[in-house]
């Protein structure tokens, strides 16, 4: 449809983009009509998420538009690198919705919404190329088009013919040549969001006919099946966008923006709970409820995989007599399971004081370990004979049978620890710090990870791996920035470097060669 040049407006001293109708099209009435239609459509739209039109004119036989110069990349170019991280997807999705809502409220249907017509810039996503736009009252396409073979590795091009638009993102009514309205753009938006989440097009085929058939008759694979870490609610948003019947879709882009905002807020709340705070609040206690489920799942997974003869484990853990699990205003951390799966350590409050308790999962009642007042975040030695915990701003250890308590290191505001097979303890002494290590026999603490403060504000919740030399941990940023780099990392006791494993909103558990983690409403292995 057009050739676009970067240029300089010498009068206003600004960089602009000039879109020119190529010479071989300028003689075609339909091409000139579309070009003029784009100028009229954009001129009526002034919005931060729509590419702005500055001027329109004709020089000799050349028709041209002078538009805002956008520095960035198209969504199509970005998708070649894979799906977008969830927070980036939600942000871009809301911005696209805002631009689309402005167009629809101004009486303009885009009719060719696709990744190639969306630019990602530092200031946000912007809609471009309104060459197929029409006033909503006249947005009618009719007739059939000839099948065209499509290369699945190339950005699909707008098909010339009676049906206008790009086949992969067309609504069923566009494919059938029926009257279209704003809800046709909603269908296309659903296809775009699906591709942003999965890196795959919602509707594929070797020809325009097979793509059209998929749009009319098939449903795309659920987002959660392609991208397990995606928010489950995103599936609902996209499925509603892609309803075959326009009456069953979202009725406005503003509706979709509100849904994406809700998902974004929910995700941010989860991240904040994981990041933690100096004083523990209800959101963090909710996170630890998920952590308890995760740890029990890790135990069950390990037992089922490590024992050929199935072992039935029934776990019901009421508070000890005259004690309670109520830690309103205090923090205790989740229960800790011994490596053999036979004992559990937890914190409970008795006579107004919290302490460390140990209970066999096979026989007997829980027993409180004296000298553990104020204990939190217990974790086992690999042999199950000792426990480490935090209390009085210090890292301590005690025999699982009770006895003298040994102070190992200062830990003013801890965030978890792990005891490796080579008798090294890895721990986070302060909530805005990296991981440290110390011999379980005592000694001088040393750094276990070097935190890049440009990406993260904390390293926490370490998990020792069976070789005794490596560990997993959770890294995140309290501000919510760099969300695509927040998640589980792999570290080594031999140096302070770390490798990124996967983006997630929670710490990890390990069992029998499997990494287990919590994501939104699911436990994944």
Short mmCIF file of C-alpha atoms in Angstrom, two decimals:
data_model
loop_
_atom_site.label_atom_id
_atom_site.label_comp_id
_atom_site.label_asym_id
_atom_site.label_seq_id
_atom_site.Cartn_x
_atom_site.Cartn_y
_atom_site.Cartn_z
CA UNK A 1 0.00 0.00 0.00
CA UNK A 2 2.74 2.50 0.78
CA UNK A 3 6.41 3.31 1.14
CA UNK A 4 7.46 4.99 4.38
CA UNK A 5 10.46 7.30 4.71
CA UNK A 6 12.13 8.93 7.68
CA UNK A 7 12.37 12.66 7.04
CA UNK A 8 12.96 16.02 8.68
CA UNK A 9 10.33 18.77 8.90
CA UNK A 10 12.63 21.76 8.35
CA UNK A 11 9.99 24.28 9.42
CA UNK A 12 9.31 22.77 12.88
CA UNK A 13 12.69 21.01 13.16
CA UNK A 14 11.31 17.59 13.96
CA UNK A 15 11.73 14.09 12.62
CA UNK A 16 8.66 12.77 10.83
CA UNK A 17 7.57 9.76 8.80
CA UNK A 18 6.35 10.32 5.25
CA UNK A 19 4.09 7.67 3.74
CA UNK A 20 3.96 7.81 -0.06
CA UNK A 21 1.58 5.94 -2.37
CA UNK A 22 3.93 4.13 -4.81
CA UNK A 23 3.79 5.17 -8.46
CA UNK A 24 2.47 1.80 -9.65
CA UNK A 25 -0.56 2.24 -7.36
CA UNK A 26 -1.22 5.96 -7.72
CA UNK A 27 -3.05 5.35 -10.98
CA UNK A 28 -5.43 2.84 -9.37
CA UNK A 29 -8.61 4.51 -8.10
CA UNK A 30 -9.09 1.92 -5.34
CA UNK A 31 -5.55 2.43 -4.00
CA UNK A 32 -5.95 6.21 -3.98
CA UNK A 33 -9.33 5.84 -2.31
CA UNK A 34 -7.79 3.74 0.49
CA UNK A 35 -4.97 6.24 0.88
CA UNK A 36 -7.41 9.12 1.22
CA UNK A 37 -9.53 7.06 3.61
CA UNK A 38 -6.52 6.54 5.85
CA UNK A 39 -5.86 10.28 5.91
CA UNK A 40 -9.48 11.04 6.85
CA UNK A 41 -9.56 8.29 9.49
CA UNK A 42 -6.33 9.37 11.22
CA UNK A 43 -7.17 13.07 11.03
CA UNK A 44 -10.20 12.43 13.25
CA UNK A 45 -8.17 10.54 15.84
CA UNK A 46 -5.96 12.27 18.37
CA UNK A 47 -4.75 9.79 20.98
CA UNK A 48 -1.46 8.80 22.59
CA UNK A 49 -1.89 5.21 21.38
CA UNK A 50 -2.55 6.10 17.73
CA UNK A 51 0.10 7.28 15.28
CA UNK A 52 -0.56 10.98 14.76
CA UNK A 53 -1.16 12.58 11.34
CA UNK A 54 0.57 15.96 10.80
CA UNK A 55 -0.19 16.74 7.15
CA UNK A 56 -1.50 15.34 3.88
CA UNK A 57 -0.73 16.43 0.32
CA UNK A 58 0.12 15.67 -3.27
CA UNK A 59 3.40 16.51 -5.07
CA UNK A 60 3.12 15.94 -8.79
CA UNK A 61 1.72 12.42 -9.14
CA UNK A 62 2.73 11.41 -5.61
CA UNK A 63 0.18 11.34 -2.78
CA UNK A 64 1.71 11.51 0.69
CA UNK A 65 0.93 11.61 4.41
CA UNK A 66 3.20 13.24 6.99
CA UNK A 67 2.96 11.34 10.26
CA UNK A 68 4.48 11.07 13.69
CA UNK A 69 7.86 9.32 13.60
CA UNK A 70 7.78 6.29 15.91
CA UNK A 71 11.00 4.91 17.29
CA UNK A 72 10.79 1.24 18.26
CA UNK A 73 9.73 -1.99 16.60
CA UNK A 74 6.49 -3.44 15.35
CA UNK A 75 4.79 -6.07 17.45
CA UNK A 76 5.35 -8.49 14.54
CA UNK A 77 9.12 -7.93 14.78
CA UNK A 78 9.03 -8.39 18.56
CA UNK A 79 7.05 -11.65 18.28
CA UNK A 80 9.83 -13.18 16.16
CA UNK A 81 11.76 -13.38 19.46
CA UNK A 82 8.93 -15.28 21.17
CA UNK A 83 5.93 -14.47 23.36
CA UNK A 84 5.89 -11.38 25.56
CA UNK A 85 6.36 -11.63 29.35
CA UNK A 86 2.99 -11.38 31.05
CA UNK A 87 3.32 -7.88 32.51
CA UNK A 88 4.62 -6.51 29.20
CA UNK A 89 1.76 -8.25 27.39
CA UNK A 90 -0.86 -6.81 29.74
CA UNK A 91 0.59 -3.29 29.50
CA UNK A 92 0.75 -3.38 25.69
CA UNK A 93 -2.70 -4.97 25.53
CA UNK A 94 -4.26 -2.19 27.60
CA UNK A 95 -2.58 0.44 25.41
CA UNK A 96 -3.85 -1.20 22.22
CA UNK A 97 -7.34 -1.31 23.75
CA UNK A 98 -7.13 2.40 24.59
CA UNK A 99 -6.25 3.32 21.00
CA UNK A 100 -8.91 1.01 19.58
CA UNK A 101 -11.56 2.36 21.95
CA UNK A 102 -10.74 5.93 20.82
CA UNK A 103 -11.14 4.91 17.15
CA UNK A 104 -14.44 3.15 17.79
CA UNK A 105 -15.85 6.05 19.83
CA UNK A 106 -14.86 8.33 16.94
CA UNK A 107 -16.87 6.13 14.58
CA UNK A 108 -13.88 4.41 12.89
CA UNK A 109 -13.32 0.67 12.52
CA UNK A 110 -9.70 -0.30 11.80
CA UNK A 111 -10.48 -3.59 9.96
CA UNK A 112 -6.80 -4.63 9.67
CA UNK A 113 -5.61 -4.93 13.26
CA UNK A 114 -2.54 -7.19 13.33
CA UNK A 115 0.97 -7.25 14.91
CA UNK A 116 2.46 -5.54 11.86
CA UNK A 117 0.18 -2.53 12.40
CA UNK A 118 1.11 -2.06 16.05
CA UNK A 119 4.32 -0.26 16.97
CA UNK A 120 5.97 -0.77 20.37
CA UNK A 121 7.68 2.43 21.47
CA UNK A 122 9.16 3.77 24.70
CA UNK A 123 5.98 5.77 25.27
CA UNK A 124 3.74 2.74 24.68
CA UNK A 125 1.98 0.78 21.94
CA UNK A 126 0.61 2.73 18.97
CA UNK A 127 -1.89 1.72 16.30
CA UNK A 128 -0.86 2.40 12.70
CA UNK A 129 -2.04 1.87 9.13
CA UNK A 130 -5.70 2.83 8.98
CA UNK A 131 -5.67 2.22 5.21
CA UNK A 132 -8.63 -0.17 5.45
CA UNK A 133 -10.54 1.86 8.02
CA UNK A 134 -14.12 2.87 7.35
CA UNK A 135 -16.83 4.74 9.21
CA UNK A 136 -18.61 2.15 11.34
CA UNK A 137 -21.91 2.72 9.58
CA UNK A 138 -20.28 1.85 6.24
CA UNK A 139 -17.83 -0.85 7.37
CA UNK A 140 -19.12 -3.50 4.98
CA UNK A 141 -17.05 -5.99 3.01
CA UNK A 142 -18.56 -8.38 0.49
CA UNK A 143 -17.61 -11.06 -2.04
CA UNK A 144 -15.10 -13.90 -2.08
CA UNK A 145 -11.34 -13.88 -2.57
CA UNK A 146 -9.07 -16.23 -4.44
CA UNK A 147 -7.05 -18.62 -2.27
CA UNK A 148 -3.47 -17.46 -1.85
CA UNK A 149 -0.65 -19.69 -0.58
CA UNK A 150 0.87 -18.19 2.56
CA UNK A 151 4.38 -18.68 3.87
CA UNK A 152 3.97 -19.35 7.61
CA UNK A 153 7.42 -17.84 8.33
CA UNK A 154 6.59 -14.48 6.79
CA UNK A 155 4.51 -11.61 8.09
CA UNK A 156 1.11 -12.08 6.37
CA UNK A 157 0.19 -9.38 3.89
CA UNK A 158 -3.15 -7.75 3.38
CA UNK A 159 -4.91 -9.65 0.58
CA UNK A 160 -6.11 -7.59 -2.35
CA UNK A 161 -9.66 -8.38 -3.40
CA UNK A 162 -13.23 -7.91 -2.31
CA UNK A 163 -12.49 -9.15 1.20
CA UNK A 164 -10.16 -6.66 2.83
CA UNK A 165 -7.96 -7.32 5.82
CA UNK A 166 -5.34 -9.89 6.79
CA UNK A 167 -6.68 -13.43 6.79
CA UNK A 168 -4.96 -14.63 9.98
CA UNK A 169 -6.64 -11.88 12.02
CA UNK A 170 -10.01 -11.56 10.25
CA UNK A 171 -13.28 -12.02 12.08
CA UNK A 172 -15.75 -14.67 10.83
CA UNK A 173 -18.03 -11.95 9.45
CA UNK A 174 -15.12 -10.45 7.48
CA UNK A 175 -14.25 -13.87 6.06
CA UNK A 176 -17.86 -14.44 4.99
CA UNK A 177 -18.14 -10.95 3.52
CA UNK A 178 -20.86 -9.88 5.94
CA UNK A 179 -21.31 -6.48 7.55
CA UNK A 180 -18.63 -5.60 10.10
CA UNK A 181 -18.55 -3.27 13.07
CA UNK A 182 -16.33 -2.53 16.06
CA UNK A 183 -16.73 -6.12 17.28
CA UNK A 184 -14.81 -7.33 14.22
CA UNK A 185 -11.81 -5.41 15.54
CA UNK A 186 -12.44 -7.09 18.93
CA UNK A 187 -12.03 -10.51 17.25
CA UNK A 188 -8.77 -9.37 15.61
CA UNK A 189 -7.59 -8.02 18.96
CA UNK A 190 -8.21 -11.45 20.51
CA UNK A 191 -6.01 -13.03 17.84
CA UNK A 192 -3.27 -10.46 18.54
CA UNK A 193 -3.36 -11.00 22.32
CA UNK A 194 -3.28 -14.79 21.78
CA UNK A 195 -0.12 -14.43 19.69
CA UNK A 196 1.45 -12.08 22.24
CA UNK A 197 0.86 -14.70 24.97
CA UNK A 198 1.90 -17.83 23.07
CA UNK A 199 4.14 -16.73 20.21
CA UNK A 200 1.77 -18.65 17.87
CA UNK A 201 -1.04 -17.41 15.65
CA UNK A 202 -4.51 -18.31 16.83
CA UNK A 203 -5.53 -19.51 13.36
CA UNK A 204 -3.09 -21.16 10.96
CA UNK A 205 -3.29 -22.78 7.52
CA UNK A 206 -1.37 -23.31 4.30
CA UNK A 207 -3.69 -21.11 2.25
CA UNK A 208 -6.15 -18.29 2.81
CA UNK A 209 -8.98 -20.83 2.38
CA UNK A 210 -7.65 -23.11 5.14
CA UNK A 211 -7.05 -20.11 7.42
CA UNK A 212 -10.57 -18.87 6.73
CA UNK A 213 -11.94 -22.34 7.48
CA UNK A 214 -10.11 -22.39 10.82
CA UNK A 215 -11.53 -18.98 11.72
CA UNK A 216 -15.08 -20.10 10.91
CA UNK A 217 -15.01 -23.59 12.43
CA UNK A 218 -12.15 -24.09 14.92
CA UNK A 219 -11.07 -22.86 18.33
CA UNK A 220 -7.39 -22.16 19.01
CA UNK A 221 -5.54 -24.26 21.57
CA UNK A 222 -6.01 -22.76 25.06
CA UNK A 223 -3.30 -20.28 26.04
CA UNK A 224 -2.65 -22.24 29.23
CA UNK A 225 -1.85 -25.37 27.19
CA UNK A 226 0.79 -23.49 25.16
CA UNK A 227 2.07 -21.19 27.92
CA UNK A 228 1.47 -22.73 31.38
CA UNK A 229 2.71 -19.61 33.19
CA UNK A 230 0.04 -17.38 31.62
CA UNK A 231 -2.72 -16.13 33.92
CA UNK A 232 -5.78 -18.44 33.60
CA UNK A 233 -8.01 -15.36 33.32
CA UNK A 234 -6.21 -14.44 30.08
CA UNK A 235 -7.74 -17.54 28.45
CA UNK A 236 -11.20 -16.24 29.35
CA UNK A 237 -10.46 -12.79 27.90
CA UNK A 238 -9.20 -14.18 24.59
CA UNK A 239 -11.91 -16.86 24.24
CA UNK A 240 -14.57 -14.17 24.62
CA UNK A 241 -12.83 -11.99 22.01
CA UNK A 242 -12.75 -14.95 19.59
CA UNK A 243 -16.42 -15.93 19.87
CA UNK A 244 -17.78 -16.70 16.40
CA UNK A 245 -20.98 -14.76 17.13
CA UNK A 246 -20.29 -11.00 17.52
CA UNK A 247 -23.04 -10.77 20.16
CA UNK A 248 -21.09 -13.17 22.40
CA UNK A 249 -17.84 -11.18 22.28
CA UNK A 250 -16.75 -8.33 24.48
CA UNK A 251 -18.75 -5.40 23.20
CA UNK A 252 -16.02 -2.78 23.51
CA UNK A 253 -12.24 -2.49 23.75
CA UNK A 254 -12.77 -0.74 27.10
CA UNK A 255 -14.28 -3.99 28.48
CA UNK A 256 -11.11 -5.88 27.52
CA UNK A 257 -8.87 -3.16 28.98
CA UNK A 258 -10.66 -3.51 32.33
CA UNK A 259 -10.16 -7.29 32.29
CA UNK A 260 -6.44 -6.91 31.49
CA UNK A 261 -6.10 -4.31 34.24
CA UNK A 262 -7.70 -6.75 36.72
CA UNK A 263 -5.27 -9.51 35.69
CA UNK A 264 -2.35 -7.09 35.96
CA UNK A 265 -3.40 -5.96 39.43
CA UNK A 266 -3.84 -9.56 40.59
CA UNK A 267 -0.39 -10.50 39.24
CA UNK A 268 1.21 -7.47 40.89
CA UNK A 269 -0.40 -8.39 44.21
CA UNK A 270 1.07 -11.88 43.96
CA UNK A 271 4.51 -10.48 43.14
CA UNK A 272 4.31 -8.09 46.09
CA UNK A 273 3.46 -10.97 48.41
CA UNK A 274 6.49 -12.91 47.21
CA UNK A 275 8.78 -9.88 47.46
CA UNK A 276 7.84 -9.48 51.12
CA UNK A 277 7.99 -6.53 53.47
CA UNK A 278 9.83 -5.64 56.68
CA UNK A 279 6.58 -6.28 58.60
CA UNK A 280 4.65 -9.33 57.43
CA UNK A 281 1.08 -8.59 56.36
CA UNK A 282 -1.89 -10.71 55.36
CA UNK A 283 -0.82 -10.89 51.69
CA UNK A 284 2.41 -12.64 52.67
CA UNK A 285 0.54 -15.06 54.92
CA UNK A 286 -1.62 -15.89 51.90
CA UNK A 287 1.56 -16.56 49.93
CA UNK A 288 2.76 -18.97 52.60
CA UNK A 289 -0.55 -20.81 52.45
CA UNK A 290 0.35 -21.54 48.83
CA UNK A 291 3.88 -22.47 49.94
CA UNK A 292 2.49 -25.09 52.36
CA UNK A 293 0.56 -26.68 49.51
CA UNK A 294 3.69 -26.55 47.37
CA UNK A 295 5.85 -28.26 49.98
CA UNK A 296 3.30 -31.02 50.55
CA UNK A 297 3.08 -31.47 46.78
CA UNK A 298 6.89 -31.75 46.61
CA UNK A 299 6.85 -34.41 49.32
CA UNK A 300 4.13 -36.40 47.61
CA UNK A 301 5.88 -36.13 44.25
CA UNK A 302 9.22 -37.30 45.69
CA UNK A 303 7.69 -40.21 47.58
CA UNK A 304 5.73 -41.44 44.60
CA UNK A 305 8.77 -41.31 42.31
CA UNK A 306 11.43 -42.60 44.70
CA UNK A 307 9.63 -45.69 45.98
CA UNK A 308 8.68 -48.47 43.60
CA UNK A 309 6.23 -49.78 46.18
CA UNK A 310 3.65 -47.05 46.67
CA UNK A 311 3.59 -45.53 50.12
CA UNK A 312 0.38 -43.95 51.30
CA UNK A 313 0.94 -40.78 53.30
CA UNK A 314 -1.99 -39.15 55.07
CA UNK A 315 -1.11 -35.78 56.54
CA UNK A 316 -3.38 -33.95 58.93
CA UNK A 317 -1.64 -31.45 61.16
CA UNK A 318 -3.78 -29.90 63.91
CA UNK A 319 -2.10 -27.50 66.31
CA UNK A 320 -0.46 -29.15 69.33
CA UNK A 321 -2.50 -29.21 72.52
CA UNK A 322 -2.82 -25.73 74.07
CA UNK A 323 -1.05 -24.24 71.04
CA UNK A 324 -2.19 -22.47 67.87
CA UNK A 325 -1.08 -21.64 64.33
CA UNK A 326 -2.44 -18.09 64.65
CA UNK A 327 0.43 -15.66 63.98
CA UNK A 328 -1.53 -12.47 63.48
CA UNK A 329 1.07 -9.73 63.25
CA UNK A 330 3.93 -12.23 63.55
CA UNK A 331 5.74 -14.40 61.04
CA UNK A 332 6.58 -18.10 61.26
CA UNK A 333 7.08 -19.37 57.73
CA UNK A 334 5.85 -22.62 56.24
CA UNK A 335 6.38 -26.09 57.75
CA UNK A 336 9.57 -27.93 56.79
CA UNK A 337 9.72 -31.59 55.77
CA UNK A 338 12.72 -33.79 56.49
CA UNK A 339 14.50 -35.32 53.48
CA UNK A 340 13.15 -38.81 54.23
CA UNK A 341 9.60 -37.49 54.47
CA UNK A 342 9.12 -38.86 57.99
CA UNK A 343 9.20 -35.70 60.12
CA UNK A 344 7.81 -32.21 59.91
CA UNK A 345 9.01 -29.11 61.74
CA UNK A 346 6.77 -26.11 62.24
CA UNK A 347 6.21 -23.09 64.42
CA UNK A 348 3.26 -22.83 66.78
CA UNK A 349 2.31 -20.37 69.52
CA UNK A 350 1.74 -21.49 73.12
CA UNK A 351 1.10 -19.19 76.09
CA UNK A 352 1.62 -16.20 73.82
CA UNK A 353 5.06 -17.31 72.61
CA UNK A 354 5.97 -18.96 69.31
CA UNK A 355 8.40 -21.88 69.31
CA UNK A 356 9.72 -24.66 67.08
CA UNK A 357 7.93 -28.02 67.14
CA UNK A 358 8.77 -31.38 65.56
CA UNK A 359 6.30 -34.14 64.77
CA UNK A 360 6.73 -37.60 63.28
CA UNK A 361 4.36 -38.23 60.37
CA UNK A 362 4.18 -41.90 61.33
CA UNK A 363 3.74 -42.07 65.13
CA UNK A 364 3.59 -39.89 68.19
CA UNK A 365 2.61 -36.34 69.01
CA UNK A 366 4.39 -33.07 68.33
CA UNK A 367 7.09 -31.99 70.75
CA UNK A 368 8.25 -28.46 71.40
CA UNK A 369 12.00 -27.74 71.32
CA UNK A 370 13.06 -25.66 74.31
CA UNK A 371 15.11 -22.55 73.65
CA UNK A 372 13.46 -21.80 70.29
CA UNK A 373 11.24 -18.87 71.36
CA UNK A 374 10.38 -16.60 68.41
CA UNK A 375 11.50 -19.18 65.85
CA UNK A 376 10.64 -18.80 62.16
CA UNK A 377 11.52 -20.44 58.82
CA UNK A 378 12.86 -23.81 60.06
CA UNK A 379 14.82 -26.06 57.68
CA UNK A 380 16.35 -29.52 58.09
CA UNK A 381 19.87 -30.86 57.86
CA UNK A 382 20.15 -33.46 55.05
CA UNK A 383 20.39 -36.34 57.56
CA UNK A 384 17.25 -35.21 59.44
CA UNK A 385 19.07 -35.00 62.77
CA UNK A 386 19.25 -31.22 63.14
CA UNK A 387 17.23 -28.12 62.37
CA UNK A 388 18.25 -24.56 61.57
CA UNK A 389 15.92 -21.61 62.16
CA UNK A 390 15.83 -17.85 62.68
CA UNK A 391 15.10 -16.11 65.99
CA UNK A 392 16.21 -12.94 67.79
CA UNK A 393 17.69 -11.58 64.50
CA UNK A 394 20.08 -14.54 64.31
CA UNK A 395 20.54 -17.79 62.40
CA UNK A 396 20.53 -20.70 64.87
CA UNK A 397 20.61 -24.50 64.91
CA UNK A 398 19.40 -27.22 67.28
CA UNK A 399 19.23 -31.02 67.38
CA UNK A 400 15.88 -32.38 66.21
CA UNK A 401 15.67 -34.18 69.57
CA UNK A 402 16.20 -30.93 71.47
CA UNK A 403 19.16 -29.65 73.43
CA UNK A 404 21.49 -26.68 73.29
CA UNK A 405 20.86 -23.96 70.70
CA UNK A 406 23.89 -22.75 68.70
CA UNK A 407 24.05 -19.25 67.19
CA UNK A 408 25.65 -19.31 63.72
CA UNK A 409 25.31 -15.78 62.30
CA UNK A 410 23.56 -12.42 62.49
CA UNK A 411 20.31 -12.30 60.50
CA UNK A 412 18.30 -9.14 61.26
CA UNK A 413 15.45 -9.67 58.76
CA UNK A 414 15.79 -13.14 57.22
CA UNK A 415 14.20 -14.62 54.12
CA UNK A 416 14.82 -18.35 54.27
CA UNK A 417 17.68 -20.83 54.37
CA UNK A 418 18.81 -24.25 53.11
CA UNK A 419 21.24 -26.86 54.47
CA UNK A 420 23.37 -28.56 51.80
CA UNK A 421 24.86 -32.07 51.79
CA UNK A 422 28.38 -30.64 52.20
CA UNK A 423 27.31 -29.11 55.55
CA UNK A 424 27.02 -25.55 54.26
CA UNK A 425 24.03 -23.39 55.14
CA UNK A 426 22.81 -20.88 52.55
CA UNK A 427 20.57 -18.09 53.86
CA UNK A 428 19.28 -14.54 53.30
CA UNK A 429 20.16 -12.45 56.38
CA UNK A 430 18.18 -9.39 55.30
CA UNK A 431 15.15 -8.92 53.07
CA UNK A 432 17.04 -6.53 50.75
CA UNK A 433 20.19 -8.58 50.35
CA UNK A 434 21.66 -11.46 48.37
CA UNK A 435 22.34 -14.96 49.68
CA UNK A 436 25.14 -15.74 52.15
CA UNK A 437 26.75 -19.04 53.16
CA UNK A 438 28.32 -20.37 56.35
CA UNK A 439 29.52 -23.75 57.57
CA UNK A 440 26.90 -25.51 59.67
CA UNK A 441 29.68 -26.02 62.21
CA UNK A 442 30.16 -22.26 62.53
CA UNK A 443 32.60 -19.76 61.07
CA UNK A 444 32.64 -16.52 59.09
CA UNK A 445 29.76 -15.89 56.63
CA UNK A 446 30.62 -15.35 52.96
CA UNK A 447 28.57 -14.16 50.02
CA UNK A 448 26.86 -16.94 48.05
CA UNK A 449 25.35 -14.69 45.35
CA UNK A 450 26.25 -11.26 44.00
CA UNK A 451 23.04 -9.33 43.39
CA UNK A 452 22.69 -7.09 40.33
CA UNK A 453 20.82 -4.16 41.88
CA UNK A 454 19.77 -2.95 38.43
CA UNK A 455 17.55 -6.04 38.13
CA UNK A 456 16.75 -7.23 41.64
CA UNK A 457 16.38 -5.94 45.18
CA UNK A 458 16.45 -9.35 46.87
CA UNK A 459 17.66 -12.95 46.63
CA UNK A 460 15.72 -15.32 48.91
CA UNK A 461 14.18 -18.73 49.68
CA UNK A 462 17.18 -20.92 48.72
CA UNK A 463 16.68 -24.65 47.98
CA UNK A 464 19.66 -27.03 48.24
CA UNK A 465 20.14 -29.50 45.38
CA UNK A 466 21.28 -33.14 45.95
CA UNK A 467 24.88 -32.72 44.76
CA UNK A 468 25.64 -30.45 47.72
CA UNK A 469 27.26 -27.87 45.43
CA UNK A 470 24.32 -26.12 43.80
CA UNK A 471 21.08 -24.48 44.85
CA UNK A 472 17.98 -22.72 43.57
CA UNK A 473 16.70 -19.38 44.82
CA UNK A 474 14.09 -16.72 44.09
CA UNK A 475 15.11 -13.27 42.84
CA UNK A 476 12.77 -10.34 42.38
CA UNK A 477 12.50 -6.57 42.42
CA UNK A 478 10.37 -4.87 45.09
CA UNK A 479 9.40 -2.13 42.63
CA UNK A 480 7.93 -4.62 40.15
CA UNK A 481 10.43 -3.56 37.46
CA UNK A 482 12.13 -6.06 35.11
CA UNK A 483 9.33 -8.58 35.75
CA UNK A 484 10.61 -10.80 32.94
CA UNK A 485 13.82 -11.29 34.99
CA UNK A 486 12.01 -12.09 38.23
CA UNK A 487 11.84 -15.78 39.08
CA UNK A 488 13.92 -18.83 39.91
CA UNK A 489 17.72 -18.84 39.55
CA UNK A 490 20.41 -21.55 39.75
CA UNK A 491 23.47 -20.86 41.90
CA UNK A 492 26.74 -22.57 42.81
CA UNK A 493 28.71 -22.63 46.07
CA UNK A 494 31.91 -22.35 44.02
CA UNK A 495 31.28 -18.75 42.94
CA UNK A 496 28.71 -15.95 43.34
CA UNK A 497 27.28 -16.06 39.81
CA UNK A 498 23.76 -17.29 39.01
CA UNK A 499 21.83 -18.51 35.98
CA UNK A 500 18.22 -17.64 35.18
CA UNK A 501 15.94 -20.71 35.12
CA UNK A 502 12.40 -19.43 34.57
CA UNK A 503 10.15 -16.44 35.21
CA UNK A 504 7.60 -17.09 37.92
CA UNK A 505 5.90 -15.44 40.89
CA UNK A 506 7.09 -17.78 43.62
CA UNK A 507 9.98 -19.64 45.18
CA UNK A 508 10.84 -23.21 44.19
CA UNK A 509 10.70 -26.68 45.71
CA UNK A 510 12.74 -29.65 44.52
CA UNK A 511 11.85 -33.36 44.40
CA UNK A 512 13.39 -36.32 42.60
CA UNK A 513 14.88 -34.36 39.73
CA UNK A 514 11.85 -32.09 39.32
CA UNK A 515 11.50 -28.39 39.96
CA UNK A 516 8.14 -27.52 41.50
CA UNK A 517 6.77 -24.00 41.62
CA UNK A 518 3.55 -22.11 42.11
CA UNK A 519 2.06 -19.98 39.33
CA UNK A 520 -1.19 -18.05 39.71
CA UNK A 521 -3.57 -20.85 40.80
CA UNK A 522 -1.50 -23.92 39.89
CA UNK A 523 1.40 -25.97 41.17
CA UNK A 524 3.61 -26.98 38.24
CA UNK A 525 6.44 -29.53 37.94
#
